[in-house]
CSV table of C-alpha atoms in Angstrom, one decimal:
chain,number,residue,atom,x,y,z
A,196,GLY,CA,18.1,-78.9,8.1
A,197,GLU,CA,21.2,-77.3,6.7
A,198,GLU,CA,20.6,-75.5,3.4
A,199,VAL,CA,17.2,-77.2,2.8
A,200,ALA,CA,15.3,-74.0,1.9
A,201,GLU,CA,17.2,-71.5,-0.3
A,202,TYR,CA,19.9,-73.9,-1.5
A,203,GLN,CA,17.4,-76.8,-1.8
A,204,GLY,CA,19.6,-79.3,0.0
A,205,ALA,CA,23.1,-80.5,-0.7
A,206,TYR,CA,21.9,-83.2,-3.0
A,207,LYS,CA,18.8,-81.3,-4.1
A,208,ILE,CA,16.5,-83.6,-2.1
A,209,THR,CA,14.4,-80.7,-0.9
A,210,GLN,CA,14.0,-79.0,-4.3
A,211,GLY,CA,10.8,-77.1,-4.5
A,212,LEU,CA,9.9,-77.5,-0.8
A,213,LEU,CA,10.3,-73.8,0.0
A,214,GLN,CA,8.2,-72.7,-2.9
A,215,GLU,CA,5.4,-75.3,-2.0
A,216,PHE,CA,5.3,-74.8,1.8
A,217,GLY,CA,6.8,-71.4,2.4
A,218,PRO,CA,9.4,-70.0,4.8
A,219,ARG,CA,7.3,-70.6,7.9
A,220,ARG,CA,7.4,-74.4,7.4
A,221,VAL,CA,10.8,-74.9,5.6
A,222,VAL,CA,13.6,-73.6,7.7
A,223,ASP,CA,17.4,-73.3,7.1
A,224,THR,CA,19.0,-74.3,10.4
A,225,PRO,CA,22.4,-73.7,12.0
A,226,ILE,CA,25.2,-75.8,10.6
A,227,THR,CA,25.3,-78.1,13.6
A,228,GLU,CA,23.5,-81.4,13.8
A,229,HIS,CA,23.1,-81.0,17.6
A,230,GLY,CA,21.5,-77.6,17.0
A,231,PHE,CA,18.9,-78.5,14.4
A,232,ALA,CA,18.0,-81.8,16.1
A,233,GLY,CA,17.3,-79.7,19.1
A,234,VAL,CA,15.1,-77.4,17.0
A,235,GLY,CA,13.2,-80.4,15.8
A,236,VAL,CA,12.8,-81.8,19.3
A,237,GLY,CA,11.5,-78.4,20.6
A,238,ALA,CA,9.1,-78.1,17.7
A,239,ALA,CA,7.7,-81.6,18.4
A,240,MET,CA,7.3,-80.7,22.1
A,241,ALA,CA,5.3,-77.6,21.0
A,242,GLY,CA,2.9,-79.9,19.0
A,243,LEU,CA,4.4,-79.5,15.5
A,244,LYS,CA,5.4,-82.4,13.3
A,245,PRO,CA,9.0,-81.5,12.3
A,246,ILE,CA,11.0,-83.4,9.8
A,247,VAL,CA,14.8,-83.1,10.4
A,248,GLU,CA,17.0,-83.9,7.5
A,249,PHE,CA,20.6,-84.9,8.0
A,250,MET,CA,23.0,-84.8,5.1
A,251,THR,CA,24.3,-88.3,5.8
A,252,PHE,CA,23.6,-90.9,8.6
A,253,ASN,CA,27.1,-90.5,10.1
A,254,PHE,CA,26.3,-86.8,10.8
A,255,ALA,CA,23.0,-87.9,12.5
A,256,MET,CA,25.2,-89.6,15.2
A,257,GLN,CA,26.4,-86.1,16.2
A,258,ALA,CA,22.8,-85.4,17.3
A,259,ILE,CA,22.2,-88.6,19.2
A,260,ASP,CA,22.2,-86.9,22.5
A,261,GLN,CA,19.3,-84.7,21.5
A,262,ILE,CA,17.4,-87.6,20.0
A,263,ILE,CA,18.0,-90.0,22.9
A,264,ASN,CA,18.0,-87.7,25.9
A,265,SER,CA,16.0,-84.7,25.0
A,266,ALA,CA,13.4,-86.2,22.8
A,267,ALA,CA,12.9,-89.6,24.5
A,268,LYS,CA,13.3,-88.7,28.2
A,269,THR,CA,12.0,-85.2,28.8
A,270,LEU,CA,8.3,-86.2,29.1
A,271,TYR,CA,9.2,-88.7,31.9
A,272,MET,CA,11.7,-86.4,33.5
A,273,SER,CA,9.1,-83.7,33.8
A,274,GLY,CA,6.4,-85.9,35.2
A,275,GLY,CA,4.4,-85.7,32.0
A,276,GLN,CA,4.1,-81.9,32.0
């Protein structure tokens, strides 16, 4: 999510995460909900188990297209491939 690594989150929710898990697992993403939701969807499709953190719920609604269309429908749209 935004500023979760170096800055440790806007509300310091992710404090210590970077030190514990390292930069390969804790990633600062672009400042666009649509963008980092897409990064999470892509990581999940690659077999990873991403956790995407939105600053507040109303910002999560900016990424609803990635969540509903990309995450939920791609498997079926691709014939399970």
